[in-house]
Coordinates of C-alpha atoms and ligand atoms in Angstrom, one line a residue:
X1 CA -13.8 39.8 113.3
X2 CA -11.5 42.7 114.6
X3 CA -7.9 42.4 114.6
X4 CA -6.7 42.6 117.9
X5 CA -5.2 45.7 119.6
X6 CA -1.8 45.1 121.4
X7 CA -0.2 48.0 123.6
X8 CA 2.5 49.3 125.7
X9 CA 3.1 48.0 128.8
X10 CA 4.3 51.4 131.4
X11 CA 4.5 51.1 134.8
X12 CA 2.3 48.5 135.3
X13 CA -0.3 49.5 132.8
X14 CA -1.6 48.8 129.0
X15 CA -0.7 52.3 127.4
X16 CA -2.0 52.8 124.1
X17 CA 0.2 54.6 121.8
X18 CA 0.2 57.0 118.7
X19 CA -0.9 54.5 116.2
X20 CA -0.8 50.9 115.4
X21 CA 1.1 48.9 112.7
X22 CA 0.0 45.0 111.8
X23 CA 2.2 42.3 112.5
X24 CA 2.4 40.0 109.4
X25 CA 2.8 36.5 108.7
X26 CA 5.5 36.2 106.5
X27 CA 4.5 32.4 105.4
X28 CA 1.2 34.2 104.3
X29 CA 0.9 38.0 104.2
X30 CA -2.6 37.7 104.3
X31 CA -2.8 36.8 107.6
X32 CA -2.3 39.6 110.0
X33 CA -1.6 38.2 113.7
X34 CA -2.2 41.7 115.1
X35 CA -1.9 45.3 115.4
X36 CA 0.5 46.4 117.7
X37 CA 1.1 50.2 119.0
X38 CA 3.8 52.9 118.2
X39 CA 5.0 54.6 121.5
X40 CA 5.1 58.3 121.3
X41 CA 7.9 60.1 122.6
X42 CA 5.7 60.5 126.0
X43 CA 5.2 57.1 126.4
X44 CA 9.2 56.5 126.2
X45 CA 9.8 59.2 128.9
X46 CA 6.8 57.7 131.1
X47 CA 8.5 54.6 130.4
X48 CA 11.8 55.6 131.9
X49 CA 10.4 57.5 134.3
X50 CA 8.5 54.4 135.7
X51 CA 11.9 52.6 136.0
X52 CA 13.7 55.1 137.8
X53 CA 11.0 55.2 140.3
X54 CA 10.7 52.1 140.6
X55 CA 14.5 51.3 141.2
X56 CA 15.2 52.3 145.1
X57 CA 12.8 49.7 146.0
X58 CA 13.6 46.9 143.3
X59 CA 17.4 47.1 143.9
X60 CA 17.5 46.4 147.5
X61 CA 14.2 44.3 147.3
X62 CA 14.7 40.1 148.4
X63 CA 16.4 37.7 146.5
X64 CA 13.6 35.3 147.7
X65 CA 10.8 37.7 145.4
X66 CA 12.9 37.9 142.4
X67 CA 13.8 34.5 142.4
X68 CA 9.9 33.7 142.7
X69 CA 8.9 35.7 139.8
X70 CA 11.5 34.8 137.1
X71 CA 10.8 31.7 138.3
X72 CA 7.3 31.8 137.7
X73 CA 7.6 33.9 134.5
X74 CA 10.2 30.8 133.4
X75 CA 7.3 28.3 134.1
X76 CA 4.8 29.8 132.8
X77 CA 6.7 30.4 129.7
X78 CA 7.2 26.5 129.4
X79 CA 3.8 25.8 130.0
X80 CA 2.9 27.6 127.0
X81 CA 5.7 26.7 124.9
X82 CA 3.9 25.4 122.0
X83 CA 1.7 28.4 121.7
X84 CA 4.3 31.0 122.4
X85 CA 6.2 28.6 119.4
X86 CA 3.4 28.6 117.0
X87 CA 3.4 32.4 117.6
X88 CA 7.0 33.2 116.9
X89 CA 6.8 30.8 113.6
X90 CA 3.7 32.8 113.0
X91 CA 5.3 36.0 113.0
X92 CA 9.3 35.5 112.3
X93 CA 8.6 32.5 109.8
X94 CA 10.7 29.7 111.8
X95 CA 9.6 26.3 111.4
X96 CA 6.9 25.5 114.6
X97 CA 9.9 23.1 116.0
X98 CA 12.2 26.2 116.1
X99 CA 9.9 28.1 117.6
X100 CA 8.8 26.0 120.1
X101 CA 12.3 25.1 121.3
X102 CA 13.6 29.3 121.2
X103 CA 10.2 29.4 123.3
X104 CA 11.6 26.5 125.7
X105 CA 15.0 28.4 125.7
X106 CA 13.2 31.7 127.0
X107 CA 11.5 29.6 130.0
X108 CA 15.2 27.9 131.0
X109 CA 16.8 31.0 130.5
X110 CA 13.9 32.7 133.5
X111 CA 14.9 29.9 135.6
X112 CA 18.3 29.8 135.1
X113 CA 18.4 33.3 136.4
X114 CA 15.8 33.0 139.0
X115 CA 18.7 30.8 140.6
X116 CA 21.0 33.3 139.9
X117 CA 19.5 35.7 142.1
X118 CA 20.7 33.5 145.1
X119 CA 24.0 32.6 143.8
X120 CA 25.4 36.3 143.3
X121 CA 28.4 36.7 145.2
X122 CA 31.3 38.6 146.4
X123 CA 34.6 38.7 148.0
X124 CA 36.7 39.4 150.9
X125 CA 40.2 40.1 150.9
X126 CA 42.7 41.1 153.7
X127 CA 43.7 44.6 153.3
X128 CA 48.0 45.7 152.6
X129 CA 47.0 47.9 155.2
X130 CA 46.7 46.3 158.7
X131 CA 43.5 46.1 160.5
X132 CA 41.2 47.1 157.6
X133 CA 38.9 44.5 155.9
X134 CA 38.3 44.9 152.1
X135 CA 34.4 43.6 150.2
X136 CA 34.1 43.5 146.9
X137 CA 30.3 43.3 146.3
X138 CA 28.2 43.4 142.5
X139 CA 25.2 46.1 142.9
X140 CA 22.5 46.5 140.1
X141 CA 23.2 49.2 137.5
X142 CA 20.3 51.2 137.5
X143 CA 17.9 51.5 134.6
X144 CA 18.7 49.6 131.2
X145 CA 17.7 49.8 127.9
X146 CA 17.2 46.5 125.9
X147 CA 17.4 46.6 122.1
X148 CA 16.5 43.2 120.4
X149 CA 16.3 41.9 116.7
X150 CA 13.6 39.9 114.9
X151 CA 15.5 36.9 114.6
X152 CA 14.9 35.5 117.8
X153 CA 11.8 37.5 119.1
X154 CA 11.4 35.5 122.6
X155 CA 15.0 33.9 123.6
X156 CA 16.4 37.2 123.2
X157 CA 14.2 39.5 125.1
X158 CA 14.5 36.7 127.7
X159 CA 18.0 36.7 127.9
X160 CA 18.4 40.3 128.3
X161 CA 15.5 41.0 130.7
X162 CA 15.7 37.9 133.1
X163 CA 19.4 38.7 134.0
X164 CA 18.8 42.4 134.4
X165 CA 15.8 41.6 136.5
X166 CA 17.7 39.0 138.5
X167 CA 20.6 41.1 139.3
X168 CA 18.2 44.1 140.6
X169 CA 18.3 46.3 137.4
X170 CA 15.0 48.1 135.8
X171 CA 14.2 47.6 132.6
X172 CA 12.8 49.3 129.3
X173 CA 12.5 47.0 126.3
X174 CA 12.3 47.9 122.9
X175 CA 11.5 45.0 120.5
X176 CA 11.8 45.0 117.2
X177 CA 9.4 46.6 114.8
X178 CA 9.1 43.1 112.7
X179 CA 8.7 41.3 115.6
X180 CA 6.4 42.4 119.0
X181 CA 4.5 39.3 119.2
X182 CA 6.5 37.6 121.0
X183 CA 7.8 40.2 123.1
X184 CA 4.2 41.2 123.9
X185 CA 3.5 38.2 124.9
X186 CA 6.1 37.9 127.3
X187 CA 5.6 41.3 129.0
X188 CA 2.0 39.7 129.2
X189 CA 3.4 37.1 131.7
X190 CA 5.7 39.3 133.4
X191 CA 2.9 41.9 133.8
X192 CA 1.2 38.8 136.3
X193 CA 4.2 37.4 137.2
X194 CA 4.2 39.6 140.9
X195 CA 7.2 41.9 139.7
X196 CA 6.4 45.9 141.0
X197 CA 4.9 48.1 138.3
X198 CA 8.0 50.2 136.4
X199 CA 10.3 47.4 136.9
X200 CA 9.8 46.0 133.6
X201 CA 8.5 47.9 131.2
X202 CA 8.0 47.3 127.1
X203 CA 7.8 50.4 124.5
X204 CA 7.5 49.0 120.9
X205 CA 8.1 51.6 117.9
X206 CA 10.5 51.4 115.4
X207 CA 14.4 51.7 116.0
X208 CA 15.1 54.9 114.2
X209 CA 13.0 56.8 116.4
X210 CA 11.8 54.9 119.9
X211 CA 15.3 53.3 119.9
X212 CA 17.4 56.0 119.1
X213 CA 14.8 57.9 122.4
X214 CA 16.0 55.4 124.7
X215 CA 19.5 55.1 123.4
X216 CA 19.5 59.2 124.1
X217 CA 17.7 59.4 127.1
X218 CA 19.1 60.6 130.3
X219 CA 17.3 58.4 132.6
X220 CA 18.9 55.2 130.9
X221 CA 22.0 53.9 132.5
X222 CA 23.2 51.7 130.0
X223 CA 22.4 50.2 127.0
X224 CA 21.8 46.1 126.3
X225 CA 21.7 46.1 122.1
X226 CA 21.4 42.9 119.8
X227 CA 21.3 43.4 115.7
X228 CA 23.4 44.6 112.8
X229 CA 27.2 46.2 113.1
X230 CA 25.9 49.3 111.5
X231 CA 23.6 50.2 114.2
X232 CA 25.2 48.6 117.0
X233 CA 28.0 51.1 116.0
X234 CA 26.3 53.3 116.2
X235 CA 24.7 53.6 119.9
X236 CA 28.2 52.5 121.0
X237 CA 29.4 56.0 119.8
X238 CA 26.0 57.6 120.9
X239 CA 26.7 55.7 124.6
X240 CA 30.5 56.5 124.7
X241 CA 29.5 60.0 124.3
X242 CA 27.0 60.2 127.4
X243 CA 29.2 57.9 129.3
X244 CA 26.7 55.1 129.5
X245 CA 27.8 51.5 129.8
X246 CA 26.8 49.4 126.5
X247 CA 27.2 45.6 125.5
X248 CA 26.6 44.9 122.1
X249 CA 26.3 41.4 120.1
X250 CA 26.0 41.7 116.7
X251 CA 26.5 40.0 113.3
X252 CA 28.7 37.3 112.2
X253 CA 30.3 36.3 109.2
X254 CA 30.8 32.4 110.7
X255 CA 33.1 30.0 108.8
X256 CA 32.8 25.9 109.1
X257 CA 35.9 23.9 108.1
X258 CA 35.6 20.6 106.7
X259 CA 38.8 18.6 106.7
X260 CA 39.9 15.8 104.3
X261 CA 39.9 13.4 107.3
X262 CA 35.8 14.7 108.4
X263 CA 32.9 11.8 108.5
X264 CA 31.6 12.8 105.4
X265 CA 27.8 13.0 106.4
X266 CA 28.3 14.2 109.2
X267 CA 29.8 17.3 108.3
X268 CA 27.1 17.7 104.9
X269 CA 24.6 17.4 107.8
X270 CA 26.1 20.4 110.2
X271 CA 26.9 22.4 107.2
X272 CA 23.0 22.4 105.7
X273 CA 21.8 23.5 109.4
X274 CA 24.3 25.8 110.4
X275 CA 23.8 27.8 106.9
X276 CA 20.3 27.2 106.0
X277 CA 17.8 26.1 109.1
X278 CA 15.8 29.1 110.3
X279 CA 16.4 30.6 107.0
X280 CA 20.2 31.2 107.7
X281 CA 18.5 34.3 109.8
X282 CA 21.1 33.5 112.8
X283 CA 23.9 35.3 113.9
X284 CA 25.8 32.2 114.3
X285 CA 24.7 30.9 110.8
X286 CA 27.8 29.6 109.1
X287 CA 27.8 31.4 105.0
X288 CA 31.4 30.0 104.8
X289 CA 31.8 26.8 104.4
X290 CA 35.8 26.1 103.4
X291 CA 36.4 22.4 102.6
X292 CA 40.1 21.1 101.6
X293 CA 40.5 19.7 98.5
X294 CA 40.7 15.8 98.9
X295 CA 37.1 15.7 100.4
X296 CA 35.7 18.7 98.0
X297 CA 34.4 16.7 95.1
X298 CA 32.3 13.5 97.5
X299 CA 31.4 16.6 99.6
X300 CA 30.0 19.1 96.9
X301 CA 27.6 15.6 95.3
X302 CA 26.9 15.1 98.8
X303 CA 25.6 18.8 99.5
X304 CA 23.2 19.3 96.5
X305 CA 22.0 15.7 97.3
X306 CA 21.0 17.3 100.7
X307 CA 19.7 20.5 99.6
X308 CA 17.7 19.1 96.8
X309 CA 15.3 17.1 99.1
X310 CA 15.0 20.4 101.7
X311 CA 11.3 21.2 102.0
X312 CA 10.7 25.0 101.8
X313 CA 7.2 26.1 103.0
X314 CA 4.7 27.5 105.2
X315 CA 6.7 27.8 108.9
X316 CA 3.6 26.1 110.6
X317 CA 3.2 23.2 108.3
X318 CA 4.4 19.9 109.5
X319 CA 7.4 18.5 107.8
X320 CA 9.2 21.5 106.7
X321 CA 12.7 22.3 106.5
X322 CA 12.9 26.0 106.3
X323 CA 10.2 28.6 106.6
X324 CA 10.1 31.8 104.7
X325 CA 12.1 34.8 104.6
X326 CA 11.1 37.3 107.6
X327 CA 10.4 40.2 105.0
X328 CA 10.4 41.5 101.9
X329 CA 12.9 43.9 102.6
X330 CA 15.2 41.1 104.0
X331 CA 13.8 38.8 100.9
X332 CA 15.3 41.9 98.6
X333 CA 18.7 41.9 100.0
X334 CA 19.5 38.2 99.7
X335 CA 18.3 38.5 95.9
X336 CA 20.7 41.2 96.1
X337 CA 23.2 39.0 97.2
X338 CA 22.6 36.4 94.8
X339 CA 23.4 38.5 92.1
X340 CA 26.2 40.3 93.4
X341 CA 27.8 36.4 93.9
X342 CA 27.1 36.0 90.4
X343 CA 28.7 39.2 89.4
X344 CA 31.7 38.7 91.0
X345 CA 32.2 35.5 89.3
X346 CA 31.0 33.1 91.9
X347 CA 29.3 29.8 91.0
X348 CA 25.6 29.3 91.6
X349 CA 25.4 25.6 92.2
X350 CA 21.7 25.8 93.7
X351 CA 19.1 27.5 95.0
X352 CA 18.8 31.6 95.4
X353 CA 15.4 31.3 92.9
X354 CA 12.1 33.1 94.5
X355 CA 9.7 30.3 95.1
X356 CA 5.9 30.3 95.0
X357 CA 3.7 28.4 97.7
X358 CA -0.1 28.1 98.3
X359 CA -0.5 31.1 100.1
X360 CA 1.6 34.4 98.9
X361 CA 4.7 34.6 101.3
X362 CA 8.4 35.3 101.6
X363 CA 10.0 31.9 99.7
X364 CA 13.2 31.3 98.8
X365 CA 15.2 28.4 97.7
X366 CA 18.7 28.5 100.0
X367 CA 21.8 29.3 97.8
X368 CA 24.9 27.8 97.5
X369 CA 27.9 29.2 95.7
X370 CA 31.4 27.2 94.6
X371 CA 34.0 28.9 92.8
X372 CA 34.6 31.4 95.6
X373 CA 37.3 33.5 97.1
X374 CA 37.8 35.4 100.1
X375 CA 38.1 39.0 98.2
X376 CA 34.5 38.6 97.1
X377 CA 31.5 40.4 98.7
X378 CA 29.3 37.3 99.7
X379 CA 32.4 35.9 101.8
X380 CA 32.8 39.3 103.6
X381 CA 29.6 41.2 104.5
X382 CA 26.9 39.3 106.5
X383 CA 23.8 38.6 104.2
X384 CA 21.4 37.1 106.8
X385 CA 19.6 34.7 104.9
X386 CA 20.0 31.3 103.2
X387 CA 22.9 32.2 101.3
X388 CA 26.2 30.2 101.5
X389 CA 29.1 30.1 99.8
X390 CA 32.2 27.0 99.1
X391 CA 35.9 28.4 99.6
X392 CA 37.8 25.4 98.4
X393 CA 41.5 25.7 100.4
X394 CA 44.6 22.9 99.8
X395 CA 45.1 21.7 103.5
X396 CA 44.4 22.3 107.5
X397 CA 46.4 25.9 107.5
X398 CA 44.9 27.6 104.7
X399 CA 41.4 26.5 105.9
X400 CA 42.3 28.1 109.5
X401 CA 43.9 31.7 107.8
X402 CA 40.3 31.6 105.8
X403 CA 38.4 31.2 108.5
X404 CA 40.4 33.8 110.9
X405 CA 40.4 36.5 107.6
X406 CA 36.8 38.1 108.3
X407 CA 36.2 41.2 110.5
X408 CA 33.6 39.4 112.4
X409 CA 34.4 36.7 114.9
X410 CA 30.9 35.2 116.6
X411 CA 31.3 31.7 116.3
X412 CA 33.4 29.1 113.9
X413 CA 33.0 25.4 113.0
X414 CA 35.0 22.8 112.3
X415 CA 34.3 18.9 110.8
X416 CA 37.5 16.8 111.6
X417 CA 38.3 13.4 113.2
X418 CA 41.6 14.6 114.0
X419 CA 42.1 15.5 117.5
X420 CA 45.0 17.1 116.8
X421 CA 43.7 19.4 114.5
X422 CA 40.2 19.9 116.5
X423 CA 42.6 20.9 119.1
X424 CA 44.4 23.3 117.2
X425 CA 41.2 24.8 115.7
X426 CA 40.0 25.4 119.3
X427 CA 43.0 27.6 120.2
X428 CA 43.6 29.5 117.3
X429 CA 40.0 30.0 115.8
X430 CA 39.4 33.7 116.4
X431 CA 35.9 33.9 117.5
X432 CA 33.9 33.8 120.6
X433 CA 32.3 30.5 120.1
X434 CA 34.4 27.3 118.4
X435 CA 32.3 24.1 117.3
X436 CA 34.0 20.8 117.1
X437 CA 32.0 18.5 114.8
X438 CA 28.4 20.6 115.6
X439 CA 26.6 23.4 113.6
X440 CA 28.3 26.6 114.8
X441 CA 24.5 27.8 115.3
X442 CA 22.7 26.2 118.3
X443 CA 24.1 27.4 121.7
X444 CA 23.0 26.6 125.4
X445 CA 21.5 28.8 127.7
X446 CA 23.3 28.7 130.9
X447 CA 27.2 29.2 129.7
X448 CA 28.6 33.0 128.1
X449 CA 27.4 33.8 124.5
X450 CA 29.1 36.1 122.5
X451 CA 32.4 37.3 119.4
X452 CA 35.4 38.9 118.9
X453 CA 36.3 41.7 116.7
X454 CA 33.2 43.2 114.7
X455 CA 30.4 41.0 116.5
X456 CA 30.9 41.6 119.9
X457 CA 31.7 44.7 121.7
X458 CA 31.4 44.9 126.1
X459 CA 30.8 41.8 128.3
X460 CA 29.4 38.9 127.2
X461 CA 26.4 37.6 127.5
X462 CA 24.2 34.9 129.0
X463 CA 24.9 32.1 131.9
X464 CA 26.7 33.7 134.8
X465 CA 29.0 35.7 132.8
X466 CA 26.1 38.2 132.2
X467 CA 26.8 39.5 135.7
X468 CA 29.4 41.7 134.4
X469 CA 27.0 44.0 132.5
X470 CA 24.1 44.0 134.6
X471 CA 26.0 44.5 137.7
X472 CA 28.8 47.0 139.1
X473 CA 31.1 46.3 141.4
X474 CA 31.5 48.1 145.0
X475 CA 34.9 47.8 146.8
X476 CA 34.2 48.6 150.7
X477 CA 37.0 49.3 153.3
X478 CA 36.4 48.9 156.8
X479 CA 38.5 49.4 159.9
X480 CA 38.3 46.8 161.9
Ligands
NAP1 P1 19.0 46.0 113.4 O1 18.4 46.5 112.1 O2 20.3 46.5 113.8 O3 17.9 46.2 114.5 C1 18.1 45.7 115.8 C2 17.3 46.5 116.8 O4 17.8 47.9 116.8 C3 15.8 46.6 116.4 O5 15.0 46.7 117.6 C4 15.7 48.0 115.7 O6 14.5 48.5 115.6 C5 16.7 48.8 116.6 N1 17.2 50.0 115.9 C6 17.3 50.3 114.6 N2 17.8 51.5 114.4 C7 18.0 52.0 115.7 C8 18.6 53.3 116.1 N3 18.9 54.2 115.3 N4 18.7 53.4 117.5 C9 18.3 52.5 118.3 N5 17.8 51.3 117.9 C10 17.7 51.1 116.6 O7 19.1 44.4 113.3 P2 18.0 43.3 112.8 O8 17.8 43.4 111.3 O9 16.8 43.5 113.7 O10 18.6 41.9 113.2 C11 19.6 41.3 112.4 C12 21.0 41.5 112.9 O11 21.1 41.1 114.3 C13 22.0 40.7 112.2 O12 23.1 41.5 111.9 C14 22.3 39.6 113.2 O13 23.6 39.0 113.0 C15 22.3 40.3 114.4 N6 22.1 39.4 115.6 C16 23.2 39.2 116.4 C17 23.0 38.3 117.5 C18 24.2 38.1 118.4 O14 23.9 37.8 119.6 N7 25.4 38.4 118.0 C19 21.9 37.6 117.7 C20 20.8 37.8 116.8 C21 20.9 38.7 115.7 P3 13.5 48.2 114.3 O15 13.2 46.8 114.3 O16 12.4 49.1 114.5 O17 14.4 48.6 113.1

């Protein structure tokens, strides 16, 4: 049998590209899902050229249409939600569950924004100036450049592409390289969904060079970008200096507090998904987990108890805990981890080991560290896999300074059942998302999304909020 062909998606049209990469399982690298196509640097410009073209019409086209089609895109997308799941498990190595319900996500998202489309609105204000009328009104950008990560191959092309189409933007989406399954997939429903050919379109490639095209290309407007500081940092600089408009969401370094007074499994339960469920590849994955010191002994007995009966496997196998790592490359740096924990004199109480399944894949067991402090490497830099680590702090205070003293601020956790201090951790947690008894990964779809300091940088994301990157505000003056 031939392994399929996957291409480009430009201005309507399947484009074939230079050459074609396989997409592999990483449960089982023997099984290839599919070989999908490298755009040239032709392709990219066609790409963007498509867009622009298409933009005079799509900007001013009926709110009615777009509604329609993300509407129908969302249904379809929920339709096939176990497929389009057992695809993403296939090729990012969540567990089938996950992938179904990041699939599900993706549909609500489409039809969350397909009523957005009718619910954009203005304002009118009187004018200091007697008999002149004042509108402030939210137009589409122009043409935007999505950049997403592997870790959540549909629900984040989704929610960057459904609010740009919604609020009249064309698109160019760059998936990435680990992942175009899913993305294909999606411009497969868009591309029957009734949208106009060169409103969406999908160039897949690697980042260092189709990415760093459409970061630099004159015909995008601005720049949508999910993934790692390093390169987010960098295509802000590379945006500043061609004056486009750029939202980025990156990584996180995401603490969970467990208080003396916390239901005890409760709090064992949020910790083990927040830090190890879809491999602890999330941004919002917690790798801290600071516990005060009259709980820390019943907790850490309670933790290993939890973690020992985790089943690691094969992400499309029923009954599994936690799939594979998504690479080798990614499998490499939380090895890397692992030792450097070690090294700089952190505990290894479980887990971190390479493990061996039926079929050869990217298995490891999830780490957990005690006997750590807040200087060390593995409670500072984001690792990105199942790799946590105990910071064992006296009372309330000291675990709010540790969870405040990162450079990232995505999303924070806390297991009390003290009010007071639930309340306190709410106002003075300094990240964009705070978690009161509840895994600080696992977010909903139709409210913002998005950090502080090193995780975040421009307007958030998702739920109406994503109106102020994908639109730009017009005030009008009119004498009366
Ligand atoms: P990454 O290496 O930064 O890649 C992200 C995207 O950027 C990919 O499409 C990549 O293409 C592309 N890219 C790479 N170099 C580029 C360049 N020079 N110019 C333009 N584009 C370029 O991140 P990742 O490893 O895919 O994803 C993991 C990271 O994403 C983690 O740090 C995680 O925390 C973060 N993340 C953040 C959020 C959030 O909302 N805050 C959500 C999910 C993930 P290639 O794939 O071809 O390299």
């Amino acid at each position: 049998m031939t392994t399929p062909q996957h291409d480009n998606y430009i201005n309507g049209q399947w484009v074939a590209g230079d050459k074609y990469s396989p997409n592999v399982n990483p449960s089982n690298t023997a099984d290839v899902l599919g070989l999908y196509t490298q755009a040239s640097a032709e392709q990219l410009d066609q790409a963007v050229q498509a867009a622009r073209a298409a933009f005079p019409a799509w900007s001013v086209s009926g709110i009615q249409a777009r509604a329609d089609a993300l509407d129908k895109i969302g249904n379809e997308i929920l339709a096939r939600r176990e497929e389009l799941g057992t695809l993403l498990a296939r090729e990012e190595g969540k567990t089938r569950p996950e992938g179904i319900g990041e699939a599900a996500r993706a549909g609500n998202i489409f039809k969350f924004f397909a009523g957005e489309c009718l619910r954009l609105a203005g304002e009118t204000l009187a004018s200091v100036r007697p008999g002149i009328g004042i509108e402030v009104t939210r137009e589409p950008l122009g043409v935007i450049g999505l950049i997403t990560p592997w870790n959540f191959p549909i629900a984040i092309p989704a929610w960057k592409v459904a609010p740009a189409l919604a609020y009249g933007n064309c698109v160019v989406l760059k998936p990435a390289d680990l992942v175009p399954g899913c993305a294909w997939a999606l411009a497969d429903i868009i591309s029957r969904s009734g949208i106009p050919a060169g409103v969406f379109n999908l160039v897949m490639g690697r980042g260092s060079v189709v990415g760093d095209a459409l970061v630099n290309h004159a015909g995008i407007d601005a720049i949508s970008f999910t993934g790692s500081q390093s390169v987010g940092g960098r295509i802000a600089q590379q945006c500043a200096a061609n004056l486009k408009k750029v939202q980025l969401e990156m990584g996180g370094k995401n603490p969970q507090v467990v208080l003396d007074d916390a239901d005890l499994g409760q709090a064992v339960e949020l910790c083990v998904q927040s830090a190890f469920f879809s491999t602890g590849q999330r941004c919002t994955a917690s790798s801290r987990l600071i516990v005060t010191e009259g709980i820390y002994p019943k907790f850490i007995e309670a933790m290993q108890a939890r973690m020992a009966a985790l089943k690691v496997g094969d992400a499309l196998q029923a009954g599994i805990d936690i799939g594979p790592v998504s690479s080798q490359s990614q499998l490499a740096q939380d090895a890397d981890y692992v030792s450097i924990g070690q090294q700089e004199g952190g505990t290894l109480l479980m887990g971190g080991e390479r493990l061996s399944r039926d079929a050869d894949g990217f298995y490891m067991a999830p780490a957990l560290f005690t006997d750590t402090t807040m200087d060390m490497r593995i409670n500072r830099e984001e690792v990105f896999g199942p790799v946590a680590s105990i910071i064992r702090v006296k009372d309330y205070e000291a675990a709010l300074a540790v969870a405040n003293d990162t450079p990232f601020g995505l999303s924070a956790g806390i297991a009390t059942t003290s009010l007071k201090y639930a309340t306190h951790f709410k106002r003075h947690s300094q990240a964009g998302m705070v978690m009161v008894n509840l895994p600080t990964a696992g977010v909903d779809y139709h409210v913002p999304f998005g950090g502080r300091k090193g995780s975040s940088y421009g307007p958030r994301e998702q739920g109406r909020y994503a109106q102020e990157f994908f639109t730009t505000v017009k005030t009008a003056y009119t004498l009366a």
